[in-house]
Amino acid sequence: MVNIFRWLKLILLVILTFSVVSACRSHSVQVAPSPVAADCHMIQHALGKTCVPNQPQRVIALSVPTLGDALALGVKPSASIVYFDNPPPYLAGHLESIEILGKEEQPNIEKILVLKPDLIIGIKHSTEAIYNQLSQIAPTVVDDWEGYPSWQDHFNFVAEVLGKTEEAKQVWANYHQRIDSLKTALGNRLQDLEISFVHICCGTIDIDLKNSFNGSILADVGVRRPPAQAVSIAGGITLLSEERLMDIDGDILFVATAGEESTQKLAALKQKPLWKNLRAVQHDRVYPVNYPTWRGGNPLAADAVIDDLFKYLVNGAQPI
């Protein structure tokens, strides 16, 4: 009889163990992935990893290059910061329904909160200090922007964040097609042109080098640059003193100014003997271009720069 009781206890223990294991397995099978995880994709960025929505509806861009990138990909941000008083022509038609959050590195956090974004895209140097605040409002990704030499990498980053990598391929195809068209239009003149660029802004005179935004476009076209500009440095831009004005000597000189102060400084430069010795000045081949366009750092601005190159190098527009 004792043996029978022992066997019954053993059988009950086995049944109980099997039931617990089955229940656990059943519970495991019923666990479903989070709805949030199913609707977002993970992005590795300068300040960590963030799961961003696959189809964001209310995007905030915290730099002008980011704004232009999104627009080029067919996404219109709800809001952006700017760094200009008057929008450049390439952006003017897009800004009507975009909320301006302030200038440079001072986005209005209260406005961002009210807008209820579902995605915020920024660049490290201007976003890092407020990243934690922004992350509490919406998924926030930050690119390790290294100045205008990284404009193409930043565009590809924005395309990945927005899930628009196929659209990005078409944007680059259009860019290279326009570059090739410009090369064809210039023909043999490419070998004879030395193109210089100088911009005057904010109390300084600067030259954009080979790896700057506009410098990379000129390099893709295949035109020569003055020796002082045919180099690459971190940031792609260097200060120019009035004593070194011959560093902007070239067959053609593009000049960009920003604001009344810059315009006055350019007028003063024109009175300098060194300015009058520049080849482009002597041959009346100094051309005005829009400052925020030639420093735009995005495909829309690049398209506008190529328009200027067609305008002045191919179609023979009048100089200043």
PDB file of C-alpha atoms in Angstrom:
ATOM      1  CA  MET A   1       0.000   0.000   0.000  1.00  0.00           C
ATOM      2  CA  VAL A   2       2.865   2.347   0.881  1.00  0.00           C
ATOM      3  CA  ASN A   3       4.406   1.729  -2.514  1.00  0.00           C
ATOM      4  CA  ILE A   4       1.112   2.640  -4.214  1.00  0.00           C
ATOM      5  CA  PHE A   5       1.010   5.974  -2.362  1.00  0.00           C
ATOM      6  CA  ARG A   6       4.602   6.695  -3.367  1.00  0.00           C
ATOM      7  CA  TRP A   7       3.781   6.014  -7.017  1.00  0.00           C
ATOM      8  CA  LEU A   8       0.704   8.252  -6.875  1.00  0.00           C
ATOM      9  CA  LYS A   9       2.756  11.093  -5.375  1.00  0.00           C
ATOM     10  CA  LEU A  10       5.387  10.677  -8.078  1.00  0.00           C
ATOM     11  CA  ILE A  11       2.757  10.711 -10.824  1.00  0.00           C
ATOM     12  CA  LEU A  12       1.149  13.880  -9.388  1.00  0.00           C
ATOM     13  CA  LEU A  13       4.539  15.588  -9.196  1.00  0.00           C
ATOM     14  CA  VAL A  14       5.245  14.810 -12.853  1.00  0.00           C
ATOM     15  CA  ILE A  15       1.794  16.106 -13.897  1.00  0.00           C
ATOM     16  CA  LEU A  16       2.282  19.322 -11.911  1.00  0.00           C
ATOM     17  CA  THR A  17       5.753  19.936 -13.368  1.00  0.00           C
ATOM     18  CA  PHE A  18       4.456  19.399 -16.915  1.00  0.00           C
ATOM     19  CA  SER A  19       1.581  21.825 -16.301  1.00  0.00           C
ATOM     20  CA  VAL A  20       3.923  24.579 -15.041  1.00  0.00           C
ATOM     21  CA  VAL A  21       6.290  24.174 -18.004  1.00  0.00           C
ATOM     22  CA  SER A  22       3.364  24.202 -20.461  1.00  0.00           C
ATOM     23  CA  ALA A  23       1.949  27.331 -18.859  1.00  0.00           C
ATOM     24  CA  CYS A  24       5.295  29.084 -19.120  1.00  0.00           C
ATOM     25  CA  ARG A  25       5.654  28.088 -22.759  1.00  0.00           C
ATOM     26  CA  SER A  26       2.119  29.231 -23.455  1.00  0.00           C
ATOM     27  CA  HIS A  27       2.840  32.609 -21.820  1.00  0.00           C
ATOM     28  CA  SER A  28       6.053  32.958 -23.832  1.00  0.00           C
ATOM     29  CA  VAL A  29       4.256  32.377 -27.119  1.00  0.00           C
ATOM     30  CA  GLN A  30       1.626  34.990 -26.287  1.00  0.00           C
ATOM     31  CA  VAL A  31       4.163  37.832 -25.774  1.00  0.00           C
ATOM     32  CA  ALA A  32       3.817  40.147 -28.790  1.00  0.00           C
ATOM     33  CA  PRO A  33       6.314  42.771 -29.951  1.00  0.00           C
ATOM     34  CA  SER A  34       5.661  46.297 -28.792  1.00  0.00           C
ATOM     35  CA  PRO A  35       3.480  48.307 -31.204  1.00  0.00           C
ATOM     36  CA  VAL A  36       6.053  51.138 -30.974  1.00  0.00           C
ATOM     37  CA  ALA A  37       8.885  48.834 -32.018  1.00  0.00           C
ATOM     38  CA  ALA A  38       6.867  47.650 -35.007  1.00  0.00           C
ATOM     39  CA  ASP A  39       6.372  51.224 -36.240  1.00  0.00           C
ATOM     40  CA  CYS A  40       9.920  52.517 -35.900  1.00  0.00           C
ATOM     41  CA  HIS A  41      13.469  51.702 -36.941  1.00  0.00           C
ATOM     42  CA  MET A  42      16.639  52.026 -34.906  1.00  0.00           C
ATOM     43  CA  ILE A  43      19.115  54.766 -35.817  1.00  0.00           C
ATOM     44  CA  GLN A  44      22.668  54.922 -34.468  1.00  0.00           C
ATOM     45  CA  HIS A  45      23.652  58.586 -34.148  1.00  0.00           C
ATOM     46  CA  ALA A  46      26.190  60.889 -32.516  1.00  0.00           C
ATOM     47  CA  LEU A  47      24.517  60.762 -29.088  1.00  0.00           C
ATOM     48  CA  GLY A  48      23.285  57.168 -28.958  1.00  0.00           C
ATOM     49  CA  LYS A  49      20.582  54.980 -30.484  1.00  0.00           C
ATOM     50  CA  THR A  50      17.000  56.052 -31.106  1.00  0.00           C
ATOM     51  CA  CYS A  51      14.010  54.246 -32.579  1.00  0.00           C
ATOM     52  CA  VAL A  52      12.457  56.741 -34.991  1.00  0.00           C
ATOM     53  CA  PRO A  53       8.990  56.466 -36.568  1.00  0.00           C
ATOM     54  CA  ASN A  54       8.873  54.885 -40.005  1.00  0.00           C
ATOM     55  CA  GLN A  55       6.474  57.508 -41.331  1.00  0.00           C
ATOM     56  CA  PRO A  56       6.929  60.686 -39.271  1.00  0.00           C
ATOM     57  CA  GLN A  57       4.259  63.324 -39.797  1.00  0.00           C
ATOM     58  CA  ARG A  58       5.601  66.216 -37.717  1.00  0.00           C
ATOM     59  CA  VAL A  59       9.354  66.558 -38.244  1.00  0.00           C
ATOM     60  CA  ILE A  60      11.465  69.339 -36.730  1.00  0.00           C
ATOM     61  CA  ALA A  61      14.792  70.245 -38.377  1.00  0.00           C
ATOM     62  CA  LEU A  62      17.337  71.971 -36.159  1.00  0.00           C
ATOM     63  CA  SER A  63      19.678  73.158 -38.912  1.00  0.00           C
ATOM     64  CA  VAL A  64      19.258  74.711 -42.339  1.00  0.00           C
ATOM     65  CA  PRO A  65      21.129  71.854 -44.078  1.00  0.00           C
ATOM     66  CA  THR A  66      18.757  69.396 -42.365  1.00  0.00           C
ATOM     67  CA  LEU A  67      15.774  71.466 -43.497  1.00  0.00           C
ATOM     68  CA  GLY A  68      16.988  71.489 -47.103  1.00  0.00           C
ATOM     69  CA  ASP A  69      17.755  67.771 -46.978  1.00  0.00           C
ATOM     70  CA  ALA A  70      14.257  66.908 -45.783  1.00  0.00           C
ATOM     71  CA  LEU A  71      12.665  69.089 -48.462  1.00  0.00           C
ATOM     72  CA  ALA A  72      14.827  67.511 -51.160  1.00  0.00           C
ATOM     73  CA  LEU A  73      13.534  64.112 -50.007  1.00  0.00           C
ATOM     74  CA  GLY A  74       9.903  65.225 -50.222  1.00  0.00           C
ATOM     75  CA  VAL A  75       9.383  65.739 -46.480  1.00  0.00           C
ATOM     76  CA  LYS A  76       8.263  69.177 -45.311  1.00  0.00           C
ATOM     77  CA  PRO A  77       9.285  69.798 -41.688  1.00  0.00           C
ATOM     78  CA  SER A  78       6.796  71.421 -39.352  1.00  0.00           C
ATOM     79  CA  ALA A  79       9.492  73.744 -37.996  1.00  0.00           C
ATOM     80  CA  SER A  80      13.149  74.675 -38.315  1.00  0.00           C
ATOM     81  CA  ILE A  81      15.774  77.114 -37.136  1.00  0.00           C
ATOM     82  CA  VAL A  82      17.363  79.527 -39.639  1.00  0.00           C
ATOM     83  CA  TYR A  83      20.559  81.557 -39.844  1.00  0.00           C
ATOM     84  CA  PHE A  84      19.422  84.309 -42.206  1.00  0.00           C
ATOM     85  CA  ASP A  85      17.181  87.368 -42.066  1.00  0.00           C
ATOM     86  CA  ASN A  86      16.004  87.061 -45.660  1.00  0.00           C
ATOM     87  CA  PRO A  87      15.488  83.510 -46.954  1.00  0.00           C
ATOM     88  CA  PRO A  88      17.561  82.537 -49.993  1.00  0.00           C
ATOM     89  CA  PRO A  89      15.599  82.107 -53.227  1.00  0.00           C
ATOM     90  CA  TYR A  90      15.978  78.333 -53.193  1.00  0.00           C
ATOM     91  CA  LEU A  91      14.158  78.142 -49.819  1.00  0.00           C
ATOM     92  CA  ALA A  92      11.767  81.099 -49.978  1.00  0.00           C
ATOM     93  CA  GLY A  93       8.931  79.151 -51.582  1.00  0.00           C
ATOM     94  CA  HIS A  94       9.066  76.423 -48.939  1.00  0.00           C
ATOM     95  CA  LEU A  95       9.029  78.443 -45.725  1.00  0.00           C
ATOM     96  CA  GLU A  96       5.472  79.775 -45.767  1.00  0.00           C
ATOM     97  CA  SER A  97       4.008  76.968 -43.655  1.00  0.00           C
ATOM     98  CA  ILE A  98       7.155  76.116 -41.676  1.00  0.00           C
ATOM     99  CA  GLU A  99       7.352  77.440 -38.116  1.00  0.00           C
ATOM    100  CA  ILE A 100      10.598  79.291 -37.407  1.00  0.00           C
ATOM    101  CA  LEU A 101      12.039  78.303 -34.041  1.00  0.00           C
ATOM    102  CA  GLY A 102      14.740  80.960 -33.846  1.00  0.00           C
ATOM    103  CA  LYS A 103      18.212  81.430 -35.230  1.00  0.00           C
ATOM    104  CA  GLU A 104      21.470  79.516 -35.045  1.00  0.00           C
ATOM    105  CA  GLU A 105      21.801  77.480 -31.835  1.00  0.00           C
ATOM    106  CA  GLN A 106      18.796  78.835 -29.922  1.00  0.00           C
ATOM    107  CA  PRO A 107      15.688  76.822 -30.823  1.00  0.00           C
ATOM    108  CA  ASN A 108      12.565  77.764 -28.886  1.00  0.00           C
ATOM    109  CA  ILE A 109      11.911  74.710 -26.686  1.00  0.00           C
ATOM    110  CA  GLU A 110       8.410  75.923 -25.751  1.00  0.00           C
ATOM    111  CA  LYS A 111       7.416  76.156 -29.411  1.00  0.00           C
ATOM    112  CA  ILE A 112       8.783  72.677 -30.040  1.00  0.00           C
ATOM    113  CA  LEU A 113       6.690  71.322 -27.164  1.00  0.00           C
ATOM    114  CA  VAL A 114       3.529  72.967 -28.497  1.00  0.00           C
ATOM    115  CA  LEU A 115       4.114  71.575 -32.006  1.00  0.00           C
ATOM    116  CA  LYS A 116       4.087  67.984 -30.657  1.00  0.00           C
ATOM    117  CA  PRO A 117       6.648  66.618 -33.119  1.00  0.00           C
ATOM    118  CA  ASP A 118       7.068  62.906 -33.660  1.00  0.00           C
ATOM    119  CA  LEU A 119      10.713  63.302 -34.796  1.00  0.00           C
ATOM    120  CA  ILE A 120      13.483  65.847 -34.200  1.00  0.00           C
ATOM    121  CA  ILE A 121      16.676  65.895 -36.274  1.00  0.00           C
ATOM    122  CA  GLY A 122      19.658  67.998 -35.215  1.00  0.00           C
ATOM    123  CA  ILE A 123      23.413  68.335 -35.484  1.00  0.00           C
ATOM    124  CA  LYS A 124      25.707  67.671 -32.565  1.00  0.00           C
ATOM    125  CA  HIS A 125      27.406  71.021 -31.953  1.00  0.00           C
ATOM    126  CA  SER A 126      24.111  72.899 -31.657  1.00  0.00           C
ATOM    127  CA  THR A 127      21.872  70.187 -30.180  1.00  0.00           C
ATOM    128  CA  GLU A 128      23.994  68.318 -27.647  1.00  0.00           C
ATOM    129  CA  ALA A 129      23.336  70.763 -24.782  1.00  0.00           C
ATOM    130  CA  ILE A 130      19.551  70.379 -25.080  1.00  0.00           C
ATOM    131  CA  TYR A 131      19.425  66.771 -26.251  1.00  0.00           C
ATOM    132  CA  ASN A 132      17.904  65.401 -23.038  1.00  0.00           C
ATOM    133  CA  GLN A 133      15.127  67.998 -23.112  1.00  0.00           C
ATOM    134  CA  LEU A 134      14.364  67.284 -26.756  1.00  0.00           C
ATOM    135  CA  SER A 135      14.378  63.516 -26.218  1.00  0.00           C
ATOM    136  CA  GLN A 136      11.631  63.896 -23.625  1.00  0.00           C
ATOM    137  CA  ILE A 137       9.481  65.649 -26.232  1.00  0.00           C
ATOM    138  CA  ALA A 138      10.024  63.291 -29.189  1.00  0.00           C
ATOM    139  CA  PRO A 139      12.513  60.778 -30.625  1.00  0.00           C
ATOM    140  CA  THR A 140      15.605  62.870 -31.354  1.00  0.00           C
ATOM    141  CA  VAL A 141      18.558  61.969 -33.560  1.00  0.00           C
ATOM    142  CA  VAL A 142      21.757  63.957 -33.862  1.00  0.00           C
ATOM    143  CA  ASP A 143      24.332  63.851 -36.654  1.00  0.00           C
ATOM    144  CA  ASP A 144      28.017  64.364 -35.963  1.00  0.00           C
ATOM    145  CA  TRP A 145      28.147  67.288 -38.409  1.00  0.00           C
ATOM    146  CA  GLU A 146      31.754  68.231 -39.172  1.00  0.00           C
ATOM    147  CA  GLY A 147      31.078  71.443 -41.054  1.00  0.00           C
ATOM    148  CA  TYR A 148      30.127  71.951 -44.679  1.00  0.00           C
ATOM    149  CA  PRO A 149      32.632  69.347 -45.965  1.00  0.00           C
ATOM    150  CA  SER A 150      30.223  66.753 -44.518  1.00  0.00           C
ATOM    151  CA  TRP A 151      27.114  68.041 -46.315  1.00  0.00           C
ATOM    152  CA  GLN A 152      26.743  64.928 -48.470  1.00  0.00           C
ATOM    153  CA  ASP A 153      27.136  62.568 -45.520  1.00  0.00           C
ATOM    154  CA  HIS A 154      24.555  64.586 -43.596  1.00  0.00           C
ATOM    155  CA  PHE A 155      22.071  64.291 -46.450  1.00  0.00           C
ATOM    156  CA  ASN A 156      22.503  60.513 -46.471  1.00  0.00           C
ATOM    157  CA  PHE A 157      22.029  60.462 -42.693  1.00  0.00           C
ATOM    158  CA  VAL A 158      18.770  62.429 -42.956  1.00  0.00           C
ATOM    159  CA  ALA A 159      17.586  60.083 -45.716  1.00  0.00           C
ATOM    160  CA  GLU A 160      18.247  57.059 -43.496  1.00  0.00           C
ATOM    161  CA  VAL A 161      16.446  58.663 -40.546  1.00  0.00           C
ATOM    162  CA  LEU A 162      13.412  59.504 -42.675  1.00  0.00           C
ATOM    163  CA  GLY A 163      13.389  56.110 -44.390  1.00  0.00           C
ATOM    164  CA  LYS A 164      13.967  57.782 -47.760  1.00  0.00           C
ATOM    165  CA  THR A 165      17.089  56.027 -49.025  1.00  0.00           C
ATOM    166  CA  GLU A 166      15.560  55.222 -52.427  1.00  0.00           C
ATOM    167  CA  GLU A 167      14.523  58.857 -52.871  1.00  0.00           C
ATOM    168  CA  ALA A 168      18.078  59.869 -51.915  1.00  0.00           C
ATOM    169  CA  LYS A 169      19.474  57.826 -54.799  1.00  0.00           C
ATOM    170  CA  GLN A 170      17.292  59.809 -57.198  1.00  0.00           C
ATOM    171  CA  VAL A 171      18.425  63.115 -55.662  1.00  0.00           C
ATOM    172  CA  TRP A 172      22.077  62.161 -56.216  1.00  0.00           C
ATOM    173  CA  ALA A 173      21.320  60.966 -59.744  1.00  0.00           C
ATOM    174  CA  ASN A 174      19.791  64.368 -60.525  1.00  0.00           C
ATOM    175  CA  TYR A 175      22.808  66.163 -59.011  1.00  0.00           C
ATOM    176  CA  HIS A 176      25.321  64.218 -61.096  1.00  0.00           C
ATOM    177  CA  GLN A 177      23.205  64.602 -64.231  1.00  0.00           C
ATOM    178  CA  ARG A 178      23.263  68.393 -63.793  1.00  0.00           C
ATOM    179  CA  ILE A 179      27.017  68.351 -63.165  1.00  0.00           C
ATOM    180  CA  ASP A 180      27.530  66.361 -66.365  1.00  0.00           C
ATOM    181  CA  SER A 181      25.300  68.772 -68.306  1.00  0.00           C
ATOM    182  CA  LEU A 182      27.356  71.718 -67.059  1.00  0.00           C
ATOM    183  CA  LYS A 183      30.600  70.005 -68.032  1.00  0.00           C
ATOM    184  CA  THR A 184      29.226  69.372 -71.519  1.00  0.00           C
ATOM    185  CA  ALA A 185      28.070  72.996 -71.876  1.00  0.00           C
ATOM    186  CA  LEU A 186      31.471  74.327 -70.815  1.00  0.00           C
ATOM    187  CA  GLY A 187      33.376  71.978 -73.113  1.00  0.00           C
ATOM    188  CA  ASN A 188      37.027  72.867 -73.621  1.00  0.00           C
ATOM    189  CA  ARG A 189      36.677  76.023 -71.512  1.00  0.00           C
ATOM    190  CA  LEU A 190      36.932  73.857 -68.391  1.00  0.00           C
ATOM    191  CA  GLN A 191      40.692  73.663 -68.864  1.00  0.00           C
ATOM    192  CA  ASP A 192      41.046  77.436 -69.139  1.00  0.00           C
ATOM    193  CA  LEU A 193      38.897  78.511 -66.181  1.00  0.00           C
ATOM    194  CA  GLU A 194      40.288  79.260 -62.746  1.00  0.00           C
ATOM    195  CA  ILE A 195      37.368  80.055 -60.472  1.00  0.00           C
ATOM    196  CA  SER A 196      37.658  81.886 -57.175  1.00  0.00           C
ATOM    197  CA  PHE A 197      35.098  82.396 -54.424  1.00  0.00           C
ATOM    198  CA  VAL A 198      35.091  84.811 -51.493  1.00  0.00           C
ATOM    199  CA  HIS A 199      32.375  85.593 -48.974  1.00  0.00           C
ATOM    200  CA  ILE A 200      32.127  88.584 -46.686  1.00  0.00           C
ATOM    201  CA  CYS A 201      30.038  88.228 -43.577  1.00  0.00           C
ATOM    202  CA  CYS A 202      29.867  89.031 -39.949  1.00  0.00           C
ATOM    203  CA  GLY A 203      32.996  91.191 -39.875  1.00  0.00           C
ATOM    204  CA  THR A 204      35.312  88.775 -41.693  1.00  0.00           C
ATOM    205  CA  ILE A 205      36.443  87.940 -45.218  1.00  0.00           C
ATOM    206  CA  ASP A 206      36.560  84.196 -45.853  1.00  0.00           C
ATOM    207  CA  ILE A 207      37.424  81.880 -48.700  1.00  0.00           C
ATOM    208  CA  ASP A 208      35.751  78.501 -49.173  1.00  0.00           C
ATOM    209  CA  LEU A 209      38.283  75.825 -50.007  1.00  0.00           C
ATOM    210  CA  LYS A 210      38.201  72.638 -52.067  1.00  0.00           C
ATOM    211  CA  ASN A 211      36.304  70.622 -49.456  1.00  0.00           C
ATOM    212  CA  SER A 212      33.725  73.293 -48.591  1.00  0.00           C
ATOM    213  CA  PHE A 213      30.130  73.021 -49.803  1.00  0.00           C
ATOM    214  CA  ASN A 214      30.531  75.108 -52.953  1.00  0.00           C
ATOM    215  CA  GLY A 215      34.148  73.975 -53.292  1.00  0.00           C
ATOM    216  CA  SER A 216      33.024  70.350 -53.600  1.00  0.00           C
ATOM    217  CA  ILE A 217      30.556  71.337 -56.332  1.00  0.00           C
ATOM    218  CA  LEU A 218      33.248  73.198 -58.258  1.00  0.00           C
ATOM    219  CA  ALA A 219      35.532  70.175 -57.815  1.00  0.00           C
ATOM    220  CA  ASP A 220      32.820  67.888 -59.232  1.00  0.00           C
ATOM    221  CA  VAL A 221      32.479  70.201 -62.233  1.00  0.00           C
ATOM    222  CA  GLY A 222      36.226  69.942 -62.730  1.00  0.00           C
ATOM    223  CA  VAL A 223      37.189  73.622 -62.806  1.00  0.00           C
ATOM    224  CA  ARG A 224      40.521  74.787 -61.423  1.00  0.00           C
ATOM    225  CA  ARG A 225      40.805  76.883 -58.243  1.00  0.00           C
ATOM    226  CA  PRO A 226      43.491  79.400 -57.258  1.00  0.00           C
ATOM    227  CA  PRO A 227      46.346  77.601 -55.425  1.00  0.00           C
ATOM    228  CA  ALA A 228      45.332  79.023 -52.026  1.00  0.00           C
ATOM    229  CA  GLN A 229      41.805  77.607 -52.519  1.00  0.00           C
ATOM    230  CA  ALA A 230      42.735  74.241 -54.045  1.00  0.00           C
ATOM    231  CA  VAL A 231      43.407  72.714 -50.623  1.00  0.00           C
ATOM    232  CA  SER A 232      41.314  70.997 -47.968  1.00  0.00           C
ATOM    233  CA  ILE A 233      41.274  71.810 -44.260  1.00  0.00           C
ATOM    234  CA  ALA A 234      38.950  70.995 -41.369  1.00  0.00           C
ATOM    235  CA  GLY A 235      35.762  72.986 -41.858  1.00  0.00           C
ATOM    236  CA  GLY A 236      36.650  73.862 -45.470  1.00  0.00           C
ATOM    237  CA  ILE A 237      36.862  77.617 -44.767  1.00  0.00           C
ATOM    238  CA  THR A 238      39.710  79.948 -43.894  1.00  0.00           C
ATOM    239  CA  LEU A 239      39.955  83.618 -42.967  1.00  0.00           C
ATOM    240  CA  LEU A 240      41.425  86.029 -45.500  1.00  0.00           C
ATOM    241  CA  SER A 241      43.267  89.212 -44.594  1.00  0.00           C
ATOM    242  CA  GLU A 242      43.198  92.212 -46.911  1.00  0.00           C
ATOM    243  CA  GLU A 243      46.957  91.818 -47.351  1.00  0.00           C
ATOM    244  CA  ARG A 244      46.347  88.376 -48.897  1.00  0.00           C
ATOM    245  CA  LEU A 245      43.755  89.463 -51.456  1.00  0.00           C
ATOM    246  CA  MET A 246      45.800  87.890 -54.229  1.00  0.00           C
ATOM    247  CA  ASP A 247      44.704  84.528 -52.794  1.00  0.00           C
ATOM    248  CA  ILE A 248      41.359  85.144 -54.505  1.00  0.00           C
ATOM    249  CA  ASP A 249      42.941  85.939 -57.859  1.00  0.00           C
ATOM    250  CA  GLY A 250      41.331  83.954 -60.673  1.00  0.00           C
ATOM    251  CA  ASP A 251      39.804  84.223 -64.128  1.00  0.00           C
ATOM    252  CA  ILE A 252      36.367  84.472 -62.522  1.00  0.00           C
ATOM    253  CA  LEU A 253      35.512  85.662 -59.028  1.00  0.00           C
ATOM    254  CA  PHE A 254      32.230  84.881 -57.286  1.00  0.00           C
ATOM    255  CA  VAL A 255      31.466  87.190 -54.361  1.00  0.00           C
ATOM    256  CA  ALA A 256      28.849  86.624 -51.659  1.00  0.00           C
ATOM    257  CA  THR A 257      27.881  89.190 -49.029  1.00  0.00           C
ATOM    258  CA  ALA A 258      25.418  89.034 -46.138  1.00  0.00           C
ATOM    259  CA  GLY A 259      23.862  92.237 -44.888  1.00  0.00           C
ATOM    260  CA  GLU A 260      24.560  95.940 -45.163  1.00  0.00           C
ATOM    261  CA  GLU A 261      27.816  95.788 -43.214  1.00  0.00           C
ATOM    262  CA  SER A 262      29.229  93.203 -45.628  1.00  0.00           C
ATOM    263  CA  THR A 263      28.119  95.238 -48.629  1.00  0.00           C
ATOM    264  CA  GLN A 264      29.948  98.265 -47.260  1.00  0.00           C
ATOM    265  CA  LYS A 265      33.061  96.195 -46.614  1.00  0.00           C
ATOM    266  CA  LEU A 266      33.009  94.968 -50.205  1.00  0.00           C
ATOM    267  CA  ALA A 267      32.699  98.560 -51.423  1.00  0.00           C
ATOM    268  CA  ALA A 268      35.764  99.465 -49.360  1.00  0.00           C
ATOM    269  CA  LEU A 269      37.713  96.483 -50.734  1.00  0.00           C
ATOM    270  CA  LYS A 270      37.036  97.652 -54.270  1.00  0.00           C
ATOM    271  CA  GLN A 271      39.041 100.772 -53.536  1.00  0.00           C
ATOM    272  CA  LYS A 272      42.148  98.798 -52.581  1.00  0.00           C
ATOM    273  CA  PRO A 273      45.014  98.626 -55.108  1.00  0.00           C
ATOM    274  CA  LEU A 274      45.269  94.838 -54.602  1.00  0.00           C
ATOM    275  CA  TRP A 275      41.604  94.425 -55.539  1.00  0.00           C
ATOM    276  CA  LYS A 276      42.146  96.363 -58.748  1.00  0.00           C
ATOM    277  CA  ASN A 277      45.041  94.025 -59.631  1.00  0.00           C
ATOM    278  CA  LEU A 278      42.845  90.913 -59.586  1.00  0.00           C
ATOM    279  CA  ARG A 279      42.455  89.356 -63.049  1.00  0.00           C
ATOM    280  CA  ALA A 280      38.691  88.926 -62.668  1.00  0.00           C
ATOM    281  CA  VAL A 281      38.380  92.611 -61.751  1.00  0.00           C
ATOM    282  CA  GLN A 282      40.519  93.739 -64.668  1.00  0.00           C
ATOM    283  CA  HIS A 283      38.508  91.617 -67.119  1.00  0.00           C
ATOM    284  CA  ASP A 284      35.140  92.549 -65.600  1.00  0.00           C
ATOM    285  CA  ARG A 285      34.362  88.982 -64.499  1.00  0.00           C
ATOM    286  CA  VAL A 286      33.283  89.472 -60.882  1.00  0.00           C
ATOM    287  CA  TYR A 287      29.855  87.952 -60.225  1.00  0.00           C
ATOM    288  CA  PRO A 288      27.480  88.344 -57.243  1.00  0.00           C
ATOM    289  CA  VAL A 289      25.962  85.248 -55.667  1.00  0.00           C
ATOM    290  CA  ASN A 290      23.626  84.678 -52.739  1.00  0.00           C
ATOM    291  CA  TYR A 291      25.472  84.028 -49.461  1.00  0.00           C
ATOM    292  CA  PRO A 292      23.093  81.524 -47.778  1.00  0.00           C
ATOM    293  CA  THR A 293      22.734  79.658 -51.083  1.00  0.00           C
ATOM    294  CA  TRP A 294      26.452  79.168 -51.667  1.00  0.00           C
ATOM    295  CA  ARG A 295      26.771  78.137 -48.013  1.00  0.00           C
ATOM    296  CA  GLY A 296      23.549  76.085 -48.039  1.00  0.00           C
ATOM    297  CA  GLY A 297      24.966  72.606 -47.452  1.00  0.00           C
ATOM    298  CA  ASN A 298      22.095  70.626 -48.999  1.00  0.00           C
ATOM    299  CA  PRO A 299      20.984  69.356 -52.441  1.00  0.00           C
ATOM    300  CA  LEU A 300      18.449  72.168 -53.004  1.00  0.00           C
ATOM    301  CA  ALA A 301      21.186  74.746 -52.458  1.00  0.00           C
ATOM    302  CA  ALA A 302      23.563  72.719 -54.641  1.00  0.00           C
ATOM    303  CA  ASP A 303      21.028  72.848 -57.454  1.00  0.00           C
ATOM    304  CA  ALA A 304      20.857  76.639 -57.056  1.00  0.00           C
ATOM    305  CA  VAL A 305      24.672  76.903 -57.134  1.00  0.00           C
ATOM    306  CA  ILE A 306      24.686  74.917 -60.380  1.00  0.00           C
ATOM    307  CA  ASP A 307      22.043  77.339 -61.711  1.00  0.00           C
ATOM    308  CA  ASP A 308      24.443  80.205 -60.969  1.00  0.00           C
ATOM    309  CA  LEU A 309      27.289  78.410 -62.744  1.00  0.00           C
ATOM    310  CA  PHE A 310      25.112  77.971 -65.831  1.00  0.00           C
ATOM    311  CA  LYS A 311      23.979  81.601 -65.556  1.00  0.00           C
ATOM    312  CA  TYR A 312      27.448  83.145 -65.401  1.00  0.00           C
ATOM    313  CA  LEU A 313      29.728  80.618 -67.094  1.00  0.00           C
ATOM    314  CA  VAL A 314      27.482  79.378 -69.896  1.00  0.00           C
ATOM    315  CA  ASN A 315      24.772  81.965 -70.519  1.00  0.00           C
ATOM    316  CA  GLY A 316      26.987  85.032 -70.064  1.00  0.00           C
ATOM    317  CA  ALA A 317      25.054  87.013 -67.446  1.00  0.00           C
ATOM    318  CA  GLN A 318      26.396  90.471 -66.715  1.00  0.00           C
ATOM    319  CA  PRO A 319      28.868  90.983 -63.857  1.00  0.00           C
ATOM    320  CA  ILE A 320      28.468  93.475 -61.017  1.00  0.00           C
TER     321      ILE A 320
END
